[in-house]
Coordinates of C-alpha atoms and ligand atoms in Angstrom, one line a residue:
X1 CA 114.1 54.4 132.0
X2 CA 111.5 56.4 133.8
X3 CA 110.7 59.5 132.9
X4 CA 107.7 60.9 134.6
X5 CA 106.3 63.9 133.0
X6 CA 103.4 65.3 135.2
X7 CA 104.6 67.4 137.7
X8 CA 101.9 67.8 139.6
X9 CA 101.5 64.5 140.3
X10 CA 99.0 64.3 143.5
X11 CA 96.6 66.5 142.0
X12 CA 96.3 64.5 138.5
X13 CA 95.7 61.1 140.6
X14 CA 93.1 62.5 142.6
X15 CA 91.0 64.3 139.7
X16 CA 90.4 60.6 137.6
X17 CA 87.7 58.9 138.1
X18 CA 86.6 55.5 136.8
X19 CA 83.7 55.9 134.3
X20 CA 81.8 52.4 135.5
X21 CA 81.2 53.3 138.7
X22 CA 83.4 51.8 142.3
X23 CA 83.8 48.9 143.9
X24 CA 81.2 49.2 147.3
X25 CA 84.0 48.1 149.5
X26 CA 87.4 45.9 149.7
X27 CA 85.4 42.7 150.1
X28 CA 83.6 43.3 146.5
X29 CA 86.7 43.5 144.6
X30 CA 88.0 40.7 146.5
X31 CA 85.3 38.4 145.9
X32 CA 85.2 40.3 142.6
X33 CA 88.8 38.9 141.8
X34 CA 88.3 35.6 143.1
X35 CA 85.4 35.2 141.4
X36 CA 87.2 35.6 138.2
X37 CA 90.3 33.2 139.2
X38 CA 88.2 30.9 140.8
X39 CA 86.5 29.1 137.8
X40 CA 87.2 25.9 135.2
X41 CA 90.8 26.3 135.6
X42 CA 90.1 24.9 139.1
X43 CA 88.3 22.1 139.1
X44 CA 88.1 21.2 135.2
X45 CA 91.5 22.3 133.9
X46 CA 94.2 21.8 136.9
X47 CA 93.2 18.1 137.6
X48 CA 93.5 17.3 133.7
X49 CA 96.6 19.2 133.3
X50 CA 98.1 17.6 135.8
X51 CA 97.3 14.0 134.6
X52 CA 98.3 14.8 131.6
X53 CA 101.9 15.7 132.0
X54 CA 102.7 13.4 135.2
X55 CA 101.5 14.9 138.3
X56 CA 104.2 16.2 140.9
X57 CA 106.6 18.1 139.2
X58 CA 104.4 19.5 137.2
X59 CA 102.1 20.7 140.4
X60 CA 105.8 22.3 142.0
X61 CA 106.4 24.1 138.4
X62 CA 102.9 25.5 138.7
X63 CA 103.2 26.4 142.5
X64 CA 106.1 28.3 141.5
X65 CA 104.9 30.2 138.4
X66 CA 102.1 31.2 140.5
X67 CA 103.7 32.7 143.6
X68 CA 106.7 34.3 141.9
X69 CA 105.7 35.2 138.6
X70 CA 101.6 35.3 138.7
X71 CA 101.7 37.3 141.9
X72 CA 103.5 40.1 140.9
X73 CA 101.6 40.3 137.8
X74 CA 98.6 40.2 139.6
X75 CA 99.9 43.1 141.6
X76 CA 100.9 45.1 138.6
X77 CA 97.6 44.6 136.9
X78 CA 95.6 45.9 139.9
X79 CA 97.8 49.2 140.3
X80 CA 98.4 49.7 136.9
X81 CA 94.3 50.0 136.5
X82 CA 93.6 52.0 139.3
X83 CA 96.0 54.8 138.7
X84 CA 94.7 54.4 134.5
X85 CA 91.3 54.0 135.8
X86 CA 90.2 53.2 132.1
X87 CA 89.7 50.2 130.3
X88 CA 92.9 48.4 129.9
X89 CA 93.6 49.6 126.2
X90 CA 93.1 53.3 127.0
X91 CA 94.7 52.5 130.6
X92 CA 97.6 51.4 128.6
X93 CA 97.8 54.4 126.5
X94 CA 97.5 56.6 129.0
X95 CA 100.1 55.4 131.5
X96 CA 102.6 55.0 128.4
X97 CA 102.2 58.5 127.7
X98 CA 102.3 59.9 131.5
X99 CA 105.4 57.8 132.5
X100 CA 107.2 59.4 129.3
X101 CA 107.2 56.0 127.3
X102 CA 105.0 55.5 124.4
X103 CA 101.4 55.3 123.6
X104 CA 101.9 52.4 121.8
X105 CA 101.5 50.1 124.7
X106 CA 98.0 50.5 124.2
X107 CA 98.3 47.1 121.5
X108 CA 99.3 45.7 124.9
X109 CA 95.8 46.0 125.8
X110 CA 94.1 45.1 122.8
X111 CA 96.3 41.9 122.9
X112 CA 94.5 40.9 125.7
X113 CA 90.7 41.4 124.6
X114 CA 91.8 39.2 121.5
X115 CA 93.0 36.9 124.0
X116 CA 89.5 37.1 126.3
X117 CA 87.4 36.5 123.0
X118 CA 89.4 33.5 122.4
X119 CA 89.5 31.9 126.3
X120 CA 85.9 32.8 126.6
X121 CA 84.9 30.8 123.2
X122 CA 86.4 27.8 124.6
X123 CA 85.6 28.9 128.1
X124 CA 81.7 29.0 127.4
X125 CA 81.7 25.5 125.6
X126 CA 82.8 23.6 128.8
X127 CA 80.6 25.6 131.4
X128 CA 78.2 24.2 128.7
X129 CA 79.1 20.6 129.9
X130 CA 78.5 21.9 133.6
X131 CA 74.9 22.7 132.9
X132 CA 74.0 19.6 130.8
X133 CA 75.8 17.6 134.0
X134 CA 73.1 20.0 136.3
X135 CA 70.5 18.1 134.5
X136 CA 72.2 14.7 133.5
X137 CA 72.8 14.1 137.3
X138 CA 69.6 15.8 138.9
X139 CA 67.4 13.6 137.0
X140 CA 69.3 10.5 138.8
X141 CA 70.4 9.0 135.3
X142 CA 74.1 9.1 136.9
X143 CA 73.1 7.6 140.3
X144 CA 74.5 3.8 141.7
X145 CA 76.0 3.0 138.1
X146 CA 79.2 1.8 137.2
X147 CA 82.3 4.2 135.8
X148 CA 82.2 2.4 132.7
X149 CA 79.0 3.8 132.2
X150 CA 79.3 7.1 133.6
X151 CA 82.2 7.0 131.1
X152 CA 80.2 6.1 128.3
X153 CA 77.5 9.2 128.8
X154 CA 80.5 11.7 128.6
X155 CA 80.9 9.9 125.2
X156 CA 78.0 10.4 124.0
X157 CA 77.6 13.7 125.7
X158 CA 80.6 14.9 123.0
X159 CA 79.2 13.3 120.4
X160 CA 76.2 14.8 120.2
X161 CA 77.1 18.8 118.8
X162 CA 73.4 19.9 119.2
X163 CA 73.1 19.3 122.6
X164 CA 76.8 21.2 123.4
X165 CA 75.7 23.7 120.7
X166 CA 72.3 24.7 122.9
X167 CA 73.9 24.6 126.2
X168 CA 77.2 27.0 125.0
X169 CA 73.8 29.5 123.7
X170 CA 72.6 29.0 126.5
X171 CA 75.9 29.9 129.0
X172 CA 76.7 33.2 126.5
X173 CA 73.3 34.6 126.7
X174 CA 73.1 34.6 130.5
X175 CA 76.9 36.1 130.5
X176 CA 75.5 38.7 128.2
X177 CA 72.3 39.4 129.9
X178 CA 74.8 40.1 133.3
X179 CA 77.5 42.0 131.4
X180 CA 74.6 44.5 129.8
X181 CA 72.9 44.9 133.2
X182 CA 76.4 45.9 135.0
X183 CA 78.5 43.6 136.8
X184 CA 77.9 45.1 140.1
X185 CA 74.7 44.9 140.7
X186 CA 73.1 41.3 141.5
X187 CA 77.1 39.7 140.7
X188 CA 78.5 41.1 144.3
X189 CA 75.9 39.1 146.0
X190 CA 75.7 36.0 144.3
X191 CA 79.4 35.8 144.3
X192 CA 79.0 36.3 148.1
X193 CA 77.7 32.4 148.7
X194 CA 78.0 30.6 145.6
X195 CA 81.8 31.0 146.5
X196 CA 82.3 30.0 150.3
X197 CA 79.2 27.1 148.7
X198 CA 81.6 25.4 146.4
X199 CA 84.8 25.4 148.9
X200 CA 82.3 23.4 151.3
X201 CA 81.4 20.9 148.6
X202 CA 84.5 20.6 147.7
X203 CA 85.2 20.0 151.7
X204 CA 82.3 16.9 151.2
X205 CA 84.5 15.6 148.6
X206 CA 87.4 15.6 150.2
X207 CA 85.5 13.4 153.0
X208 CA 84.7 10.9 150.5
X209 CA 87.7 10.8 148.5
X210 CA 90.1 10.4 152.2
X211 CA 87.7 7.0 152.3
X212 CA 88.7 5.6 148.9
X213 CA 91.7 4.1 150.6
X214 CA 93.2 5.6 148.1
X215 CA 93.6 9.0 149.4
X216 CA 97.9 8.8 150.3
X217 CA 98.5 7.6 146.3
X218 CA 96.3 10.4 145.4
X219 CA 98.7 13.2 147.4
X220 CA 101.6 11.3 146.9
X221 CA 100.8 11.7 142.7
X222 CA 100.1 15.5 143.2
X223 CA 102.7 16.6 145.2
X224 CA 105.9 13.6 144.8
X225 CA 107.7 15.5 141.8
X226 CA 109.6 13.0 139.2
X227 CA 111.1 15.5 137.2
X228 CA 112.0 12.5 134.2
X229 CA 107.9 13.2 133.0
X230 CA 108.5 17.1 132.6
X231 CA 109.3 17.8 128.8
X232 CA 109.8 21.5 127.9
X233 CA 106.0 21.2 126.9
X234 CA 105.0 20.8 130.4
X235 CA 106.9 23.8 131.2
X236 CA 105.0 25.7 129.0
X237 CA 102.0 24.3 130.2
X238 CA 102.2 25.1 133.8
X239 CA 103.1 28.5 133.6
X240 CA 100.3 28.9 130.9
X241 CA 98.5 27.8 133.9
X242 CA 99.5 29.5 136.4
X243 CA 98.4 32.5 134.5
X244 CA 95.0 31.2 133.4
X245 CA 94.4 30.2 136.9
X246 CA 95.0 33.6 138.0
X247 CA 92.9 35.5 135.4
X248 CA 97.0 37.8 134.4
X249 CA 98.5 38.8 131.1
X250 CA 95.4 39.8 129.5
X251 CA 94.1 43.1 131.4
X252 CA 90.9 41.2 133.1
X253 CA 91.9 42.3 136.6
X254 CA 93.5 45.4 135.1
X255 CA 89.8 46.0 134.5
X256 CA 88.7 45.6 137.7
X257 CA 91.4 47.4 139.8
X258 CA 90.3 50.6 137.6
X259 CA 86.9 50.8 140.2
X260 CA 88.8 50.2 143.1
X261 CA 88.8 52.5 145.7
X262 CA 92.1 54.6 146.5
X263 CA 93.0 53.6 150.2
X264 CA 92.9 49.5 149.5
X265 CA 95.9 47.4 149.7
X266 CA 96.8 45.9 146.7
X267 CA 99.6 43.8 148.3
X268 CA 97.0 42.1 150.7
X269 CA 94.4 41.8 148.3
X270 CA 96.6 39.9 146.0
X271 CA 98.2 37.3 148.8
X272 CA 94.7 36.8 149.4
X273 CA 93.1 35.7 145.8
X274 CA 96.3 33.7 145.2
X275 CA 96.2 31.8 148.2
X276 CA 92.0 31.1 147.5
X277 CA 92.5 29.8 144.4
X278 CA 95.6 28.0 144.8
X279 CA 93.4 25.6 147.3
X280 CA 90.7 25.3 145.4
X281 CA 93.0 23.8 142.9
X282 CA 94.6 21.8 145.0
X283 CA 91.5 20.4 147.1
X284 CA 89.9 19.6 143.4
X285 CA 93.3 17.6 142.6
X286 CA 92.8 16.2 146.5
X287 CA 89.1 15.1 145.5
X288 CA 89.9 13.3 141.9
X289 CA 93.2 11.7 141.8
X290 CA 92.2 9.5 144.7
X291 CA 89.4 8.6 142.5
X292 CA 90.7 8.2 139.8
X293 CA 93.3 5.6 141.2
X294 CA 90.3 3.6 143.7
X295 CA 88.3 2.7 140.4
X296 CA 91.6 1.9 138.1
X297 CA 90.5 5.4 135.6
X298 CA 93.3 6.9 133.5
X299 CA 94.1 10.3 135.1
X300 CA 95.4 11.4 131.7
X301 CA 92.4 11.3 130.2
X302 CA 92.0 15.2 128.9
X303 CA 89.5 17.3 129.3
X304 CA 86.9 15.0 130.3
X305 CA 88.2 13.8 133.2
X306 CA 86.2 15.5 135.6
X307 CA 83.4 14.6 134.2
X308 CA 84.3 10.8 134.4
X309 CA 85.4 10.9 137.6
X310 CA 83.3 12.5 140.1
X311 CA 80.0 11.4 139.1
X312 CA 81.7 7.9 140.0
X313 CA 82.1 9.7 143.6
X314 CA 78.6 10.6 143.5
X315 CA 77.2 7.6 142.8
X316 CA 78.1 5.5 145.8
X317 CA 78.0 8.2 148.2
X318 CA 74.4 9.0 150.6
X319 CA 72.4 12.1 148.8
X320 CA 74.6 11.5 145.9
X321 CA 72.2 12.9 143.1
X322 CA 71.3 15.7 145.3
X323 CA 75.8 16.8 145.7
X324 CA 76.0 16.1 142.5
X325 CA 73.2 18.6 141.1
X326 CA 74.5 21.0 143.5
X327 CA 78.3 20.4 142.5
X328 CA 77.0 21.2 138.7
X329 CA 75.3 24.1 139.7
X330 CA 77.7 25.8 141.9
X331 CA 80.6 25.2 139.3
X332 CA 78.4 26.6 136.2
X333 CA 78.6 29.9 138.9
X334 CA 81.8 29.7 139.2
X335 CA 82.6 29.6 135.2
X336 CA 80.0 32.2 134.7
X337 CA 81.8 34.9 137.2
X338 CA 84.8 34.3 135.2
X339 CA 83.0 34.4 131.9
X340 CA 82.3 38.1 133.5
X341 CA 85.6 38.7 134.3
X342 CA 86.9 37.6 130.2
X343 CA 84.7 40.1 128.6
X344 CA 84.2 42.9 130.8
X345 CA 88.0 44.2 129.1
X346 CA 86.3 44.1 126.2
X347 CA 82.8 45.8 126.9
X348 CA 84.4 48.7 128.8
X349 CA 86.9 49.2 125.2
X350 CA 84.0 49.1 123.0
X351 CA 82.0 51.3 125.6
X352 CA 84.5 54.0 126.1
X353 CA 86.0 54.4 122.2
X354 CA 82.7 54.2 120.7
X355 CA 80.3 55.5 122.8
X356 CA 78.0 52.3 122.2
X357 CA 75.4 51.5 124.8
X358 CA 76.5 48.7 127.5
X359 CA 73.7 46.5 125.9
X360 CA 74.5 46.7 122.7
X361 CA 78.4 46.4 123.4
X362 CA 77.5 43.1 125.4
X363 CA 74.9 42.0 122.4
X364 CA 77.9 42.1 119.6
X365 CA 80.9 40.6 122.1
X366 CA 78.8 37.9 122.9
X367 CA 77.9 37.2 119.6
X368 CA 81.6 36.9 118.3
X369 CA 82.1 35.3 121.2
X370 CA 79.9 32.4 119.8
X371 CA 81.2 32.4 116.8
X372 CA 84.2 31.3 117.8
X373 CA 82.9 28.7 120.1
X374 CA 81.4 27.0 117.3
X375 CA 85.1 25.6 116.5
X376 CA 85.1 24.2 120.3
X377 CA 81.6 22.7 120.2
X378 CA 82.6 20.7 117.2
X379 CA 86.5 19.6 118.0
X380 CA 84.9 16.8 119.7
X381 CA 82.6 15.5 117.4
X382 CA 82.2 16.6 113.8
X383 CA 85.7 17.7 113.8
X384 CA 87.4 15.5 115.9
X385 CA 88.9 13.1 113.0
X386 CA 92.4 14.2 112.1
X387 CA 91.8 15.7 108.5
X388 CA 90.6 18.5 110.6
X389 CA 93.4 19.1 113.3
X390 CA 95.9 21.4 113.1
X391 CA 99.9 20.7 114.5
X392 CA 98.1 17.8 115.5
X393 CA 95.3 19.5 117.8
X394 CA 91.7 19.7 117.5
X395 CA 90.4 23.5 117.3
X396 CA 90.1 23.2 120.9
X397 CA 93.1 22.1 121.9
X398 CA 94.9 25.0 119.3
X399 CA 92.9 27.8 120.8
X400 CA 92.9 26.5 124.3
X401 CA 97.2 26.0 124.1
X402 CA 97.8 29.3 121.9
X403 CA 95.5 31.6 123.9
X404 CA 96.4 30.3 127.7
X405 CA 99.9 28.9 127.3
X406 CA 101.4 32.1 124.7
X407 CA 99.2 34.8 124.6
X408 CA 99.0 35.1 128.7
X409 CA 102.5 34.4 129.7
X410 CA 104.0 37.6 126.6
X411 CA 101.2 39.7 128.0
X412 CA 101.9 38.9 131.5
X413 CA 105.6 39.5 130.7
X414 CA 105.1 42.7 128.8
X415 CA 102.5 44.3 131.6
X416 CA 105.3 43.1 133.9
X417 CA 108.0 44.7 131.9
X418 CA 105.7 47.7 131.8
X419 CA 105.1 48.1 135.7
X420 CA 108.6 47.3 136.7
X421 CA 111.4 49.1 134.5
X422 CA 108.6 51.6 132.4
X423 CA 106.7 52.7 134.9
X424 CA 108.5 55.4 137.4
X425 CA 109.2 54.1 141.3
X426 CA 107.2 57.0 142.6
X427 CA 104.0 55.8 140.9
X428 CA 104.1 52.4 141.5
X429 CA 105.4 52.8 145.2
X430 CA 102.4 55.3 145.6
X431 CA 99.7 52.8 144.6
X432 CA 101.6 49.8 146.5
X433 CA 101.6 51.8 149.6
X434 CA 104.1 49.9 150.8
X435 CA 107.0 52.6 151.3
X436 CA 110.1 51.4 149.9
X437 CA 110.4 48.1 152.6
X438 CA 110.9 45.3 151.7
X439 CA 107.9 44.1 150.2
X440 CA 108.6 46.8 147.8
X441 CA 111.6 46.0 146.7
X442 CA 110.6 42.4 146.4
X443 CA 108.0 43.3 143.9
X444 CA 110.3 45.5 141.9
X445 CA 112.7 42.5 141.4
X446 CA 110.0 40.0 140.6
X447 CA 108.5 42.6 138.1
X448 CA 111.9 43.6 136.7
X449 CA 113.8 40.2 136.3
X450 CA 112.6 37.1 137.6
X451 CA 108.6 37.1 135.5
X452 CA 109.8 38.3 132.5
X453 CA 113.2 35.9 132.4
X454 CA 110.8 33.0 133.6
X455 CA 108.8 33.4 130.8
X456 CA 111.2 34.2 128.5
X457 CA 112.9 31.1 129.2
X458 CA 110.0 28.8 128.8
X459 CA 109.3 30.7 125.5
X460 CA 112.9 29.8 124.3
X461 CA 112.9 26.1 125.4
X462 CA 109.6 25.6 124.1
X463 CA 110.6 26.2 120.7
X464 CA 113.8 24.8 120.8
X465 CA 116.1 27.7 120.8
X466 CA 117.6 26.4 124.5
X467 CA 117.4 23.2 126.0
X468 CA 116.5 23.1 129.3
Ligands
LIG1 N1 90.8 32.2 135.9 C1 89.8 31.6 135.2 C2 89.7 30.1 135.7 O1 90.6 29.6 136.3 C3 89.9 31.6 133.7 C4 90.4 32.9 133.2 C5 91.5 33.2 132.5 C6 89.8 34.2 133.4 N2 91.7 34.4 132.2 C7 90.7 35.1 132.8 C8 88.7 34.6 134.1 C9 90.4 36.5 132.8 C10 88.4 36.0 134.1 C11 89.3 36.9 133.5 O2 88.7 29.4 135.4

């Protein structure tokens, strides 16, 4: 399959150059990475997720989609954009061409900016919810009252579009004003604290949710798998996830491995960002389903269920107003380094094919960015009544499920086809660094036959054509 068709291989590497600049060191793009994977998916999307389809299988099918098919992609993406060291279209293109495929793979690439724009519209509406909960629980108005009525102030919260309309303005034009400055500068840093700030937080809450008395049910439901509540749906749904989670199939870290430096392992770097966000994840499931359980809440409440739960936490727990405020604030970071991470694909495209400015490319993103959020901010309220759903869904639920759970998984399965069979052993091996042990080879095999058959499989059971 491979046909590589530079001779002069070393010399070619060694002359390209990404066009944005470097990483400063291994820790950036680490913290870079994590910052992008650690995000809503965490703490907003895993816990509902996983209430909704039945908790502990669901958790194992995710585990597993995340170490043996998100991983490898992960890898892939990262030394696929180093040696490209473009923007993941052109990377695309270019690689095709050099390992004697085709330069066709660049739709690969422009795949995944379609499917950026469309996480990010949805993306930007719910870090929207953070910031209102920044204010909604700083001025005390959530403090010592009952879930019922923290309940009841998330319903109203939906209801009322203007307010979710100003605060998703308000979440794109700070991820714009970043994106036109450069990510680098000012990002690097804040990523630095904000990061290791919410992991101790989340550490506080785990303290208070071990004192429910609840705390066994709540890791018994997480991690006590009943396969009888998994329906092909929920396959599809946790490998979805475990690619959301992990910021693959859609060229975002492909992005960022293009500015990192030569001599860094990608194999270390990788174990390291999956294993960070996999306990964030887990420690936010820790934290809620306990909760959930100790005040009789329905953990399969959707989207909102963060919001309903946690604030109950807060309320009856010492310098509860004062967490909470900081809990809103730290996870409005979070979402806003992986707002970063969604568009940057996109800005580097539009900034290397047509030579636009950085400010104007992050102006006209942002803006169809918003666009498209306008369908999210009203699913769940003007447009919540069924004569505007589709299959069933809101607008939300249709971009959030055809974005996350089929666009990432064929990306991720196509970059993985790419780096595995297209790609020639002698270029992947030389940006691995790992010689041909056995790490090697156990990437190879991952890449080659177990990602793309696991999603291949959950394609064809979703839709019928097997039955699992
Ligand atoms: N991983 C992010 C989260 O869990 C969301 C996300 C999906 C993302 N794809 C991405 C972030 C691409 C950055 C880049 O919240």
């Amino acid at each position: 399959m491979c046909r590589y068709i530079f001779e002069q291989e070393n010399i070619i590497m060694s002359n390209r150059k990404s066009l944005h600049g470097n990483w400063s060191s291994r820790t950036a793009f680490i913290l870079a990475v994590t910052g992008s994977a650690v995000g809503l998916g965490n703490i907003w999307k895993f816990p509902y997720i996983t209430g909704e389809n039945g908790g502990g299988a669901f958790v194992l099918v995710y585990l597993v989609c995340v170490f043996a098919v998100g991983l490898p992609i992960l890898m892939s993406e990262i030394l696929m954009g180093r040696r490209g060291r473009r923007n993941p279209v052109k990377t695309m293109e270019l690689l095709g061409e050099e390992e004697g495929n085709s330069k066709h793979w660049k739709w690969l690439g422009l795949w995944g900016i379609v499917a950026g724009f469309l996480i990010l519209s949805f993306y930007s509406v719910i870090a929207g919810w953070a910031l209102a909960y920044v204010f909604k629980s700083g001025s005390g108005a959530l403090a010592g009252v009952s879930a019922e009525t923290i309940s009841s102030t998330f319903g109203a919260h939906l209801g009322d579009w203007k307010s979710l309309l100003f605060w998703h303005t308000f979440f794109m034009l700070v991820t714009a004003f970043i994106v036109g400055r450069g990510v680098q500068r000012g990002l690097e840093k804040a990523v630095q604290f904000l990061m290791p700030a919410l992991f101790i937080l989340l550490l506080v809450l785990l303290l208070y949710s071990m004192n429910t008395g609840h705390f066994m049910d709540g890791v018994k439901y997480l991690f006590e798998p009943d396969f009888d509540k998994l329906s092909p749906n929920s396959w599809i749904i946790a490998m979805g996830h475990a690619f959301f989670t992990l910021s693959v199939g859609m060229g975002a870290i492909m992005a960022y491995g293009a500015y990192l430096p030569q001599d860094t392992s990608i194999g270390t770097t990788a174990v390291a960002v999956v294993f960070a966000d996999t306990l964030i994840a887990l420690l936010a499931g820790l934290v809620i389903f306990p909760i959930v359980i100790a005040n009789g809440l329905d953990g399969g409440s959707g989207p909102g269920l963060i919001f309903e739960t946690l604030p109950v936490a807060f309320s009856q727990m010492p310098f509860g107003t004062l967490f909470a405020t900081l809990f809103f604030i730290l996870l409005s970071f979070a979402a806003l380094t992986s707002a970063i991470g969604l568009i940057e694909p996109a800005l580097a495209w539009i900034i290397e094919s047509f030579k636009w400015s950085r400010i104007k490319a992050a102006a006209v993103a942002s803006i169809i960015v918003w666009v498209l959020g306008l369908g999210t901010v009203f699913s769940f309220n003007l447009w919540s009544g069924e004569e505007y759903q589709f299959f069933g869904k809101t607008v939300f639920d249709n971009i959030d499920y055809f974005a996350s759970n089929i666009m990432l998984p064929l990306g991720g399965m196509f970059i993985s086809i790419f780096a595995g069979w297209v790609m020639c052993r002698v270029s992947t091996s030389d940006e691995l660094g790992f010689g041909t042990d056995w790490r090697y080879t156990s990437w190879v095999w991952l890449s080659r036959i177990v990602a793309p058959l696991a999603v291949l499989f959950v394609m064809l059971a979703k839709f019928g054509v097997i039955k699992p």
